[in-house]
XYZ file of C-alpha atoms in Angstrom:
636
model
C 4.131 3.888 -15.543
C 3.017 5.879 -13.822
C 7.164 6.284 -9.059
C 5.171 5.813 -5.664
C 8.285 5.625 -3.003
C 7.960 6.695 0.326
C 11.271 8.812 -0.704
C 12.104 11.568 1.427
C 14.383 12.653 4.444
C 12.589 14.528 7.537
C 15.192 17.263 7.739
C 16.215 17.676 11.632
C 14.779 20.871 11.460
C 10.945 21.762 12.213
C 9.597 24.049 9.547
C 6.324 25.855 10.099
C 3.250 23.921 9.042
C 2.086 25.728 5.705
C -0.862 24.950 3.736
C -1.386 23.062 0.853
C -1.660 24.600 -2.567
C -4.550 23.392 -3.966
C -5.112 25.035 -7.575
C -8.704 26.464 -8.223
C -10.969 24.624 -10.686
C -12.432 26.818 -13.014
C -15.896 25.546 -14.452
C -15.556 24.719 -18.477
C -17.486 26.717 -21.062
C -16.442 25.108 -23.943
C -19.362 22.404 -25.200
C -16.990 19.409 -24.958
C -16.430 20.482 -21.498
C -20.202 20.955 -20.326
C -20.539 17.431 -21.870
C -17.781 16.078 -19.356
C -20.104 18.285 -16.390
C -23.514 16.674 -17.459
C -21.506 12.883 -16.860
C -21.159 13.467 -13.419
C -24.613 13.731 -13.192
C -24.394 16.800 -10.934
C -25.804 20.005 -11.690
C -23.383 23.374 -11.820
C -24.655 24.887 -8.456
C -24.035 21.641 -6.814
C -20.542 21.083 -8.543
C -19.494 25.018 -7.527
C -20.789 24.372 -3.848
C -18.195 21.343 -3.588
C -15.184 22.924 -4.878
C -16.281 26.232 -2.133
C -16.521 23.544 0.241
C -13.229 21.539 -0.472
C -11.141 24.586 -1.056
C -12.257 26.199 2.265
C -10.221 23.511 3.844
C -7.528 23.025 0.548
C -5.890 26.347 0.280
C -2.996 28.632 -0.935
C 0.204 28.385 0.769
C 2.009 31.492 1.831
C 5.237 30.385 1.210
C 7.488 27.170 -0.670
C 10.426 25.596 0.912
C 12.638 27.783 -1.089
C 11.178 30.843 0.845
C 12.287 29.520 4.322
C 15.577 28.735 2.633
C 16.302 32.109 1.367
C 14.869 33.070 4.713
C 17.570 31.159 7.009
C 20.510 29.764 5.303
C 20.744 27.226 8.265
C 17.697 25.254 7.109
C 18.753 21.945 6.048
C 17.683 20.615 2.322
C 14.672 18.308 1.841
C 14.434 16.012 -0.567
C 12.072 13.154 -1.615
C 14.297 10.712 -3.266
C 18.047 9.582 -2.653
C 18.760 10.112 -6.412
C 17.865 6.149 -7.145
C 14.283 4.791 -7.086
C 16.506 2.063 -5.160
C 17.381 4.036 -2.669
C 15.128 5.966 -0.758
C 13.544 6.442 2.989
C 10.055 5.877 4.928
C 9.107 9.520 5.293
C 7.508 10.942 2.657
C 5.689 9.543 -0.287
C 6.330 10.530 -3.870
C 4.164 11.091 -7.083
C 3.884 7.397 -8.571
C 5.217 4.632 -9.963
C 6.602 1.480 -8.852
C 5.610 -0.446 -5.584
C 9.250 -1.071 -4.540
C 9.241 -1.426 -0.858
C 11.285 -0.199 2.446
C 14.223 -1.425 4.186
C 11.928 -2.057 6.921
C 9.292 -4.213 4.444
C 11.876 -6.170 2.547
C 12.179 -7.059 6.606
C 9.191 -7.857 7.807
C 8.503 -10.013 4.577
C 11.812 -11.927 4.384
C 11.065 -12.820 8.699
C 7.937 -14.149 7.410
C 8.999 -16.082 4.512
C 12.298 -17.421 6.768
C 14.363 -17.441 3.302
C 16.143 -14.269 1.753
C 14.519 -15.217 -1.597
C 12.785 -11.917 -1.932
C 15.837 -9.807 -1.773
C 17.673 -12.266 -4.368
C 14.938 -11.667 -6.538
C 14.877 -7.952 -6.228
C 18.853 -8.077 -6.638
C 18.447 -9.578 -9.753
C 16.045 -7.364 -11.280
C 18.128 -4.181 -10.208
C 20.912 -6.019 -11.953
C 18.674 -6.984 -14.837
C 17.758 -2.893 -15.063
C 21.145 -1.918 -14.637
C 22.419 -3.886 -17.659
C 19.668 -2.579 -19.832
C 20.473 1.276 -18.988
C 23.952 0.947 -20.208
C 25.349 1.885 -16.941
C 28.180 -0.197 -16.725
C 29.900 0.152 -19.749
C 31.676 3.362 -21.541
C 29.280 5.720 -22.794
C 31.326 6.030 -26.018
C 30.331 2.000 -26.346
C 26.838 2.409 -25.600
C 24.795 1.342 -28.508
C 22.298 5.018 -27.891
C 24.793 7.022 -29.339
C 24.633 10.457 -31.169
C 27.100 10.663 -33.637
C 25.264 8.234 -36.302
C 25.338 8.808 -39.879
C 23.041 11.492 -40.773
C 23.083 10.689 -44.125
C 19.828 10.132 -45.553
C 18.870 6.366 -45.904
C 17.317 4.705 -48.743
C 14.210 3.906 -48.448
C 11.945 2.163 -50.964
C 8.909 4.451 -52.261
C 6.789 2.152 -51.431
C 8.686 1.205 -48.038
C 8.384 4.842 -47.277
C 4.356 4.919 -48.069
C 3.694 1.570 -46.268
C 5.514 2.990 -43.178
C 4.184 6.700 -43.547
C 0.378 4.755 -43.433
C 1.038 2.477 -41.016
C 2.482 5.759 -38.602
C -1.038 7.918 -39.169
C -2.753 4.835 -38.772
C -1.561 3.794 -35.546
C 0.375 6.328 -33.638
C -0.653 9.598 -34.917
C -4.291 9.099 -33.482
C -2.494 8.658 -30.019
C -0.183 11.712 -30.276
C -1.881 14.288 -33.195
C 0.856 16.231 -33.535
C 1.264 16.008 -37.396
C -0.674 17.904 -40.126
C -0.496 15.086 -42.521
C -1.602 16.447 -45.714
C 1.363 18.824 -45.382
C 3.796 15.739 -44.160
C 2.673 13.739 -47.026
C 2.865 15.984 -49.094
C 7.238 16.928 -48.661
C 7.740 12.954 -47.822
C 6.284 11.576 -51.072
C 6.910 14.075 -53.209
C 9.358 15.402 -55.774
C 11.320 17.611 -53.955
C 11.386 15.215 -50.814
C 15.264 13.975 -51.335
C 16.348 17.975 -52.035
C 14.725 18.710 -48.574
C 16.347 15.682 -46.523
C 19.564 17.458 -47.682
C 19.081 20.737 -46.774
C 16.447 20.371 -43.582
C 17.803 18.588 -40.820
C 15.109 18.949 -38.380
C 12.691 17.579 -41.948
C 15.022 14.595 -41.910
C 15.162 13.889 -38.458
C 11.458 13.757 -38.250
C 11.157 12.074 -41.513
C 13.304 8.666 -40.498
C 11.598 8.687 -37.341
C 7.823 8.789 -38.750
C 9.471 5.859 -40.623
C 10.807 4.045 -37.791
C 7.641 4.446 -35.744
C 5.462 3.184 -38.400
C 8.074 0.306 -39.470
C 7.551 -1.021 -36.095
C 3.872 -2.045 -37.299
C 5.029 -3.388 -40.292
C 6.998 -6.458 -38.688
C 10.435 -3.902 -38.073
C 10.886 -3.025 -34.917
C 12.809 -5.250 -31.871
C 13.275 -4.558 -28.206
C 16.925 -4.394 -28.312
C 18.308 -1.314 -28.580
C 20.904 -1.511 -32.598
C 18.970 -4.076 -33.781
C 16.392 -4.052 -36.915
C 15.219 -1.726 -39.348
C 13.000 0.835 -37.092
C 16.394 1.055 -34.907
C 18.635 2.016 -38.099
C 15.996 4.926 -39.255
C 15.936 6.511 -35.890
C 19.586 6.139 -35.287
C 19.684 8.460 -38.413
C 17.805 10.973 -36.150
C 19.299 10.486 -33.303
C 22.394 11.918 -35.432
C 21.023 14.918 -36.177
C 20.253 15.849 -32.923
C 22.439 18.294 -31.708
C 21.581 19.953 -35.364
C 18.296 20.174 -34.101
C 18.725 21.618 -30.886
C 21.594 24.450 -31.424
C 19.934 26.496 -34.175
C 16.775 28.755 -33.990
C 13.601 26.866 -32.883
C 11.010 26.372 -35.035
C 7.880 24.350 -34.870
C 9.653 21.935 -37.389
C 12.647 20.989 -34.818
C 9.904 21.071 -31.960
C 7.943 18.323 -34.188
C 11.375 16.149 -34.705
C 12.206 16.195 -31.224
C 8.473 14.861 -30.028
C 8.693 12.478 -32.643
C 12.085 10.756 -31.377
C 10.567 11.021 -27.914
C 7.804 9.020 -28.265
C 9.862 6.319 -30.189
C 11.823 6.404 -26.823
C 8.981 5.514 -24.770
C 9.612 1.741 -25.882
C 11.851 -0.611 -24.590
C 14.455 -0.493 -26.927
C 15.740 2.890 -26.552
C 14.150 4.001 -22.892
C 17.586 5.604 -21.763
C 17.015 9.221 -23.244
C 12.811 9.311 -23.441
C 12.800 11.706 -20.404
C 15.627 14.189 -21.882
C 13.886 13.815 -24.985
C 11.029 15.068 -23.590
C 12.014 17.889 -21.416
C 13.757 19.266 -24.895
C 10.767 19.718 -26.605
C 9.077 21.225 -23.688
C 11.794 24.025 -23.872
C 11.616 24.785 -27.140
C 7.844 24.902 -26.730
C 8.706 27.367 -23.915
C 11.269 29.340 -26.495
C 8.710 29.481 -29.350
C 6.194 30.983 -26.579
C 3.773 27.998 -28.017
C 2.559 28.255 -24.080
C 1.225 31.595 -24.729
C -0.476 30.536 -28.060
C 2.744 32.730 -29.973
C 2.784 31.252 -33.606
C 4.665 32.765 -35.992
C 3.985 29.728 -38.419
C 2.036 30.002 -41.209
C 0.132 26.466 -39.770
C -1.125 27.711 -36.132
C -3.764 24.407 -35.781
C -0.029 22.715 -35.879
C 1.623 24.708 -33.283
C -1.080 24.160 -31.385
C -1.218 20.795 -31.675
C 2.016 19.961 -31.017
C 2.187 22.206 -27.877
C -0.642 20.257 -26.355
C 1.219 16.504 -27.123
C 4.758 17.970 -25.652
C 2.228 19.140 -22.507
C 0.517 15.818 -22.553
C 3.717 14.147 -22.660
C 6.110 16.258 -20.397
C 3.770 16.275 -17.316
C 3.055 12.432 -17.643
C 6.531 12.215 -17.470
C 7.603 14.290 -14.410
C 4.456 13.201 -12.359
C 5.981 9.329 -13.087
C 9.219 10.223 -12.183
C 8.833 12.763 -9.485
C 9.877 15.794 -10.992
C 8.783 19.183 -11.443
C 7.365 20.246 -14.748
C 9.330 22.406 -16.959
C 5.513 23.952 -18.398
C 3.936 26.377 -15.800
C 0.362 25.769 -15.963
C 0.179 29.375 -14.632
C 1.404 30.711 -17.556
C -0.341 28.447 -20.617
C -2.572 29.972 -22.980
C -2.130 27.995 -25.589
C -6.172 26.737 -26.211
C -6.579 22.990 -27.413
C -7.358 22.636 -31.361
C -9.154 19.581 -32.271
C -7.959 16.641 -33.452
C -11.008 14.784 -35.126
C -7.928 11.304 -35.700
C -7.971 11.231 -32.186
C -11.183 10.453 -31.503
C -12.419 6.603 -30.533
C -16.763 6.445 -30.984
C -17.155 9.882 -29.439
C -14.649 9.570 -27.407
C -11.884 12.349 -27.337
C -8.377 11.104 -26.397
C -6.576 14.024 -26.914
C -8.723 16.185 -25.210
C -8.872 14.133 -22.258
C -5.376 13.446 -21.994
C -5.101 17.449 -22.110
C -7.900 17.303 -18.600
C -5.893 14.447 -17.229
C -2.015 15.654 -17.619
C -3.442 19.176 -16.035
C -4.976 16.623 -13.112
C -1.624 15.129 -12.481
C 0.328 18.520 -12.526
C -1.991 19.901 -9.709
C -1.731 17.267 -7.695
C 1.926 16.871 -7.896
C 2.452 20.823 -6.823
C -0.452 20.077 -3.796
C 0.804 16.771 -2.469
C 3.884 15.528 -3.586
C 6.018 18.237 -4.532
C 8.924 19.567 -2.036
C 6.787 22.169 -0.747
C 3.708 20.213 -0.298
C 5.545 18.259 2.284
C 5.358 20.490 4.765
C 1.596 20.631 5.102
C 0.255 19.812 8.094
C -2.080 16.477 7.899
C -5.898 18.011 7.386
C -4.476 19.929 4.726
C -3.452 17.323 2.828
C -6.220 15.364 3.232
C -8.558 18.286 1.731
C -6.366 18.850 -1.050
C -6.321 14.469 -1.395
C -10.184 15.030 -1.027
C -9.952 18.105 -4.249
C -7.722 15.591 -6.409
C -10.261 12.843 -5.409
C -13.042 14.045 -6.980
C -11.860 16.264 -10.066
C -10.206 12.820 -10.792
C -13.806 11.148 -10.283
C -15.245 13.877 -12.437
C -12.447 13.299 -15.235
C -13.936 9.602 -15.107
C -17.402 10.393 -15.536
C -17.214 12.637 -18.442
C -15.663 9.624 -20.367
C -17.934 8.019 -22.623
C -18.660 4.735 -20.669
C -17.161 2.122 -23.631
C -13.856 3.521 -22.783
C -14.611 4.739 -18.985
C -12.353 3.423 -16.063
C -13.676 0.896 -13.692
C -16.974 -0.097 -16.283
C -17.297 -3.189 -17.998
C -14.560 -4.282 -20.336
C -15.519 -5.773 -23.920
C -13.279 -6.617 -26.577
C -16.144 -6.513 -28.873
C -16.284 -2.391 -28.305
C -13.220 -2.182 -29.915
C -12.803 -3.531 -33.081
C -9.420 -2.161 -34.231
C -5.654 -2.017 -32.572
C -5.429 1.824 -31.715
C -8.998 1.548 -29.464
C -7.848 -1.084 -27.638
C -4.998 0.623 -26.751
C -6.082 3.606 -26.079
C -8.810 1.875 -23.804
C -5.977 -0.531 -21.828
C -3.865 2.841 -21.466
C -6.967 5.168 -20.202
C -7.739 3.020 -17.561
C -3.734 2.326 -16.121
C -3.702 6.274 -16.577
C -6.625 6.206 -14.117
C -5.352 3.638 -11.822
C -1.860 4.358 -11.340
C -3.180 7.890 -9.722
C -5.653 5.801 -7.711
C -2.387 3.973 -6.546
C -0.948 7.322 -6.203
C -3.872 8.357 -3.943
C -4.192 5.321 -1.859
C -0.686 5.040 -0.876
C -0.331 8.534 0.250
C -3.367 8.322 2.273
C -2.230 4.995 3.935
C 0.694 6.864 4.359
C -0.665 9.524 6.649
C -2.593 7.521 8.574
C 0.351 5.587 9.615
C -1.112 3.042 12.400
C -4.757 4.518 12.638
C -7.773 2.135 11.322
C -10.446 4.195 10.063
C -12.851 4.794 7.418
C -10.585 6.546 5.301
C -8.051 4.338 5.592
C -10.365 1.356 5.139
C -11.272 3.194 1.838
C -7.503 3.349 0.520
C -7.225 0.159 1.043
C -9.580 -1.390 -0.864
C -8.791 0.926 -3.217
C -5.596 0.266 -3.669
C -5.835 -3.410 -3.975
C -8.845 -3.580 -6.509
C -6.551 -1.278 -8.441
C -3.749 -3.548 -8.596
C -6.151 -6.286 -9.271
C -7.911 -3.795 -12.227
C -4.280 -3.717 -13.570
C -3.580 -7.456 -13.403
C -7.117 -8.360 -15.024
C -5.862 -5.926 -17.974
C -2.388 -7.830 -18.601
C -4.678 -9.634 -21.303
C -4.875 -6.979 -23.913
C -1.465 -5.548 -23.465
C -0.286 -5.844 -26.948
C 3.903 -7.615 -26.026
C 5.395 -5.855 -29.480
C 8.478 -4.045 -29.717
C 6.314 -0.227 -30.219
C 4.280 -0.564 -27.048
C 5.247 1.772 -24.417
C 7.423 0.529 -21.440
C 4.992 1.678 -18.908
C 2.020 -0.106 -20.644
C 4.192 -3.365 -21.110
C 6.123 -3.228 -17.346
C 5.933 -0.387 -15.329
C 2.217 -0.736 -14.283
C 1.851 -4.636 -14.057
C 5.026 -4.613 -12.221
C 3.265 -1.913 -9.495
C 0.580 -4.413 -9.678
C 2.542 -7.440 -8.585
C 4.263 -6.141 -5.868
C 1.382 -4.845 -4.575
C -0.970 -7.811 -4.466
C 2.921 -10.400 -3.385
C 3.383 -7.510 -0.245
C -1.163 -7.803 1.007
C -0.808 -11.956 0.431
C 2.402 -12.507 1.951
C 1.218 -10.085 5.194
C -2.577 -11.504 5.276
C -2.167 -14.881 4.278
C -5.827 -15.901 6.029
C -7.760 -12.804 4.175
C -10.718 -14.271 2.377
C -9.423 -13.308 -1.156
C -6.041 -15.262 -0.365
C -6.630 -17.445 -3.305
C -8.248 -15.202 -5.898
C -5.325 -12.931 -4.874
C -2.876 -16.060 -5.550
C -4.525 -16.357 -8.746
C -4.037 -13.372 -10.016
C -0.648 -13.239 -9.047
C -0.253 -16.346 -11.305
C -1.792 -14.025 -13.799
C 0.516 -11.550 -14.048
C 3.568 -13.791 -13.530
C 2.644 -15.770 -16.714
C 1.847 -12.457 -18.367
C 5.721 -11.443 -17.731
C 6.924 -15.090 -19.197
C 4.756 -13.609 -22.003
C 6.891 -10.994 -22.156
C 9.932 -12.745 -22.160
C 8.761 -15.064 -24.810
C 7.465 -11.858 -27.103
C 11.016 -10.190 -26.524
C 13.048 -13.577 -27.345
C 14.399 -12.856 -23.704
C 15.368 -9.231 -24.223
C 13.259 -8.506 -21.463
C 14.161 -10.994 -18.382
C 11.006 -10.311 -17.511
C 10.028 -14.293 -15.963
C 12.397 -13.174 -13.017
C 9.141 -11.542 -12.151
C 6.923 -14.933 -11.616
C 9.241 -16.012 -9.032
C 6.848 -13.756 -6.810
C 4.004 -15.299 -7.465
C 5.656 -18.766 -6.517
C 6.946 -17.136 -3.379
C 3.637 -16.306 -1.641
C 1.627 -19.682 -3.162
C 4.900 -21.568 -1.499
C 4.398 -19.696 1.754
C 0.756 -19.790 1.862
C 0.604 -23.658 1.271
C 3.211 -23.761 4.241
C 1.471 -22.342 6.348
C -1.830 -24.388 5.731
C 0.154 -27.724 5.548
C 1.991 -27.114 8.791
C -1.325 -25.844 10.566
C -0.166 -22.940 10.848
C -3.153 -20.969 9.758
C -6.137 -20.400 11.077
C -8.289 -17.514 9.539
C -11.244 -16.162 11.412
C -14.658 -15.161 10.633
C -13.938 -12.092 7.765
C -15.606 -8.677 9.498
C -16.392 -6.708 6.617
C -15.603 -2.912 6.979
C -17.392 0.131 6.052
C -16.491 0.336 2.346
C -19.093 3.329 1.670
C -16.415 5.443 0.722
C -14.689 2.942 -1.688
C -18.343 1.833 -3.239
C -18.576 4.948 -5.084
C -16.207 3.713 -7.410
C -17.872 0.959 -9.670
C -16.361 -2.538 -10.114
C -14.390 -2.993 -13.710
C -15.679 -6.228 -14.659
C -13.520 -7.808 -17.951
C -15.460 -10.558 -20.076
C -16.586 -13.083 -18.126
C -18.105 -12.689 -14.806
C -15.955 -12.834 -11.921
C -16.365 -12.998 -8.201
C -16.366 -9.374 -6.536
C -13.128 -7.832 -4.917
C -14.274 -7.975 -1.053
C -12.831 -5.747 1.590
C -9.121 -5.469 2.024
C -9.434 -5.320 5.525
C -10.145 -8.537 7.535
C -9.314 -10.179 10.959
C -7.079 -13.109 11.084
C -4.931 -14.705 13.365
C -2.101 -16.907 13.777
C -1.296 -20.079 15.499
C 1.257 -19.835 18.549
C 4.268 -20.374 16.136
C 3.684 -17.093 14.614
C 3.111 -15.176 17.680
C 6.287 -13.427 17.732
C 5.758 -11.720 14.455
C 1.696 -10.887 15.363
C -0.213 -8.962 12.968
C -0.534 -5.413 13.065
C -2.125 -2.713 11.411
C 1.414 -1.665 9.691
C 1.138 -5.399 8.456
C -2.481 -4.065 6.435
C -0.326 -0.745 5.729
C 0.325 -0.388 2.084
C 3.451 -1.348 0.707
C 5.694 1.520 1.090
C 7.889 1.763 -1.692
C 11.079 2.479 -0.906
C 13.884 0.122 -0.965
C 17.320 1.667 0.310
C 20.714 0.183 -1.581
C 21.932 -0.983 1.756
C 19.426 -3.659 1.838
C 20.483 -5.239 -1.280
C 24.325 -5.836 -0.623
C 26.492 -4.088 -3.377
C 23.618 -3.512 -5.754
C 24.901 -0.901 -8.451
C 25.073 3.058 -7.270
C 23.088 5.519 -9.447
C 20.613 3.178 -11.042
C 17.309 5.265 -12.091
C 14.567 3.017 -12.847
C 12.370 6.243 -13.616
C 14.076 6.066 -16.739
C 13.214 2.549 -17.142
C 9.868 2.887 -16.547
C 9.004 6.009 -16.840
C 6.723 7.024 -19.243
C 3.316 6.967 -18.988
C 2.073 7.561 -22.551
């Protein structure tokens, strides 16, 4: 899901403040578009006086950091991460992600705990990563490789159909790329073994249809060589460089999406991001962008354009990366895709709404340039993301709307669930996102706002955790869905416990943290240990063992709760799940200590979000050049 590090070096030098960015909104025409305006419940003149209000105080910059570069050659670089997730700094915050935390946090929380068990744990799990990106072994004996048969491989008929079925059944209504009478119709039929011999980008996208849908049929596995989904896509992965040297054509575009999202699992996670940006460049080569279709199928080209979009900027907003796809230059307008729609509601479409979201506020707040906004414009352009991501909510159909009652009973079939577990991480990690870089700026300060982020951020971590649940532990699930966002989770709720061990939610917090620990021994069960994921419960058995310690020993003495102005975090309603449960209460409470924790007093950086960064240094000789974006990157 979804990287959130406080990532960047403050360059020596003192550029001039510039303004943010902040893209105009344009009001939709189209009629699913005035139905997403009517669920706000506001009316167009109120909605237009907002966004004149907002961007009054949200505007254009007049120039990027490469301007003042080109400008003086003596300007040093900026940058917002140190080239590792795993090595970073406490300046600046990036786009999303994982809640890995600072030199200074690791710190403050290992002084607390008086045992280094926290940084053995995190050593472990960068060694655990490390291992499972190939990165210390020869690349010629990595099991990922590219020069795999590309001989066709023999696949029963009715193999071939059960696979083909199970793919539109299940993972063609998430990503409807495909015009499946016309697939169908060259997989199954008589000239189907003439054109795997003389099509490469055909066959490349025909063995990995059938590895994506023999992963519902009982084929797939998390370990990257192994089983019968692995041995059809290896045949793609093969004919990749096939693929990508000749002329591009919608049918190499399609072959390349196709092995990206079978990437997106755990078993072959190393190349989902290249894999991605590839099929974002040949969109960009085709002109599919500026809705250029020289194929005789344009509801196709169109279609696929709008998955590689989904998929590209989900990507580069999880990893902190600029998108390849100018949204200043896309004309490309959005077919429909009746498959992808769940009881009215439209995936695709608003996964199109959302992935635009996410690209705006990467180039307002988090990109390289948006650093150098002074503070009140950055909190009007967090104020502009704020509420087109609150109006995104609301034109959701409420069965499938973040933050509004959960039911299993709502959705009655695998892909709906799904698709309702993934809208709402979608929607929290960027609620993460905007908490943390809110805490962020107000540093020290307690105030409203940052009262509001707070609570924010910690229901959605709790959201997340309540979620684990329906997470469906197979092989095809996507990494982010499976790890990336429960992980974020966990660290967040371990880093509020461990720092305010008398709040008043202490032990529904604890709970929950038992939650998603025995959600990753789940995991590890699910992936016959492919996935070391239990290393991950030892968190939630660190701050119950330090909590009881502190209550055995006397040590802990919490005061009357004061309950803070939460008006601004009430807007959002409470995501109930099943049963009834008692109500997240304010993140921010007094406490105190006894005497013998009077040298390490509480403070308002000790209520400060976890920043997460966590700097190689402070993990001994951890491994150099280990990218956990690539782990868990994708947010599909």
């Amino acid at each position: 899901m979804y990287e959130l590090h406080c990532n960047l070096t403050t360059a020596t030098h003192t550029s001039p403040s510039q303004t943010a960015r902040a893209a105009t909104s344009h009001e939709p025409k189209s009629g699913r578009e005035s139905l997403a305006r009517e669920g706000t419940g506001e009316s167009p003149q109120q909605q237009h006086q907002q966004h004149q209000q907002l961007h009054q105080r949200g505007y254009q910059s007049s120039k990027l950091h490469i301007d003042h570069l080109l400008e003086n050659r003596n300007i040093r670089g900026r940058r917002q991460i140190e080239g590792s997730i795993l090595k970073a700094n406490d300046n600046y915050v990036g786009s999303s992600g994982l809640a890995f935390f600072s030199e200074q946090r690791i710190a403050s929380i290992t002084e607390r705990l008086g045992h280094n068990r926290l940084r053995e744990n995190i050593q472990s799990l960068a060694a655990a990563i490390h291992s499972r990106m190939n990165r210390n072994i020869n690349p010629a004996d990595s099991v990922v490789s590219f020069n795999g048969t590309s001989s066709p491989a023999h696949v029963p008929d009715d193999h071939a159909k059960l696979y083909i079925n199970a793919y539109f059944n299940q993972v063609h209504p998430v990503y409807p790329f495909l015009d499946r009478a016309h697939f169908e119709s060259q997989a199954m039929g008589p000239g189907r073994d003439q054109l795997l011999k003389t099509s490469t980008a055909f066959s490349a996208l025909y063995h990995t249809v059938l590895a994506l849908g023999c992963q519902y049929q009982e084929g797939g596995t998390f370990d990257p060589g192994k089983g019968t989904a692995w041995r059809l896509y290896q045949i793609s992965l093969g004919l990749l460089t096939d693929i990508l040297v000749p002329r591009e054509a919608l049918a190499n575009m399609q072959a390349i999406i196709s092995m990206a999202i079978f990437a997106h699992n755990s078993s072959c996670l190393q190349i989902g991001n290249m894999l991605t940006a590839e099929a974002a460049r040949i969109a960009q080569l085709l002109d599919f962008n500026k809705a250029t279709c020289l194929e005789e199928n344009e509801a196709a080209c169109y279609r696929t354009f709008w998955v590689v979009y989904i998929l590209e900027k989900t990507m580069c907003f999880a990893s902190s990366k600029a998108s390849i796809l100018s949204d200043f230059d896309i004309g490309c307008p959005i077919p429909d895709a009746p498959e992808a729609v769940f009881q009215g509601f439209d995936w695709f479409f608003t996964m199109a709404r959302f992935s635009r979201l996410i690209s705006r506020a990467y180039e307002v707040l988090f990109s390289i340039s948006a650093t150098l906004n002074p503070a009140d414009v950055i909190y009007a352009n967090i104020d502009i993301i704020s509420n087109e991501l609150e109006r995104w909510r609301m034109s959701i159909p409420e069965t499938f709307r973040p933050r509004e009652f959960f039911q299993i009973k709502n959705f009655p079939d695998h892909v709906s669930m799904a698709v309702a577990v993934r809208i709402r991480f979608h929607y929290e990690s960027i609620v993460i996102a905007l908490s943390r870089i809110t805490l962020h700026l107000e540093g020290e300060t307690s105030t409203t706002r940052w009262s509001a982020s707070k609570n924010r951020l910690i229901h959605a971590a709790r959201t997340v955790i309540e979620l684990t649940r329906y997470i469906d532990t197979e092989a095809h699930a996507p990494i982010c869905v499976l790890d990336s966002m429960p992980l974020s989770a966990l660290f967040i709720l371990f880093d509020f416990v461990v720092h305010n061990p008398t709040h008043p939610e202490t032990k529904s917090n604890l709970s929950l943290l038992g939650i998603v620990a025995g959600y990753f021994c789940r995991l590890e069960y699910a992936s016959r240990g492919s996935l070391p994921s239990s290393l991950l419960s030892n968190f939630a058995g660190i701050a119950r063992q330090y909590v009881d310690d502190l209550e055995a020993n006397g040590k802990l003495h919490p005061v009357g709760a004061i309950q803070v102005d939460m008006d601004a975090a009430s807007a959002q309603p409470r995501m109930d799940i099943q049963q009834p449960r008692n109500p997240s209460s304010s993140a921010d409470s007094s406490y105190s200590y006894s005497e013998a924790l009077a040298i390490n007093p509480p403070s308002m950086e000790n209520l400060s979000c976890p920043i997460n960064d966590m700097p190689l240094s402070i993990v001994g000789d951890l491994f150099e050049h280990i990218d956990i974006v690539d782990f868990f990157d994708n947010i599909m």
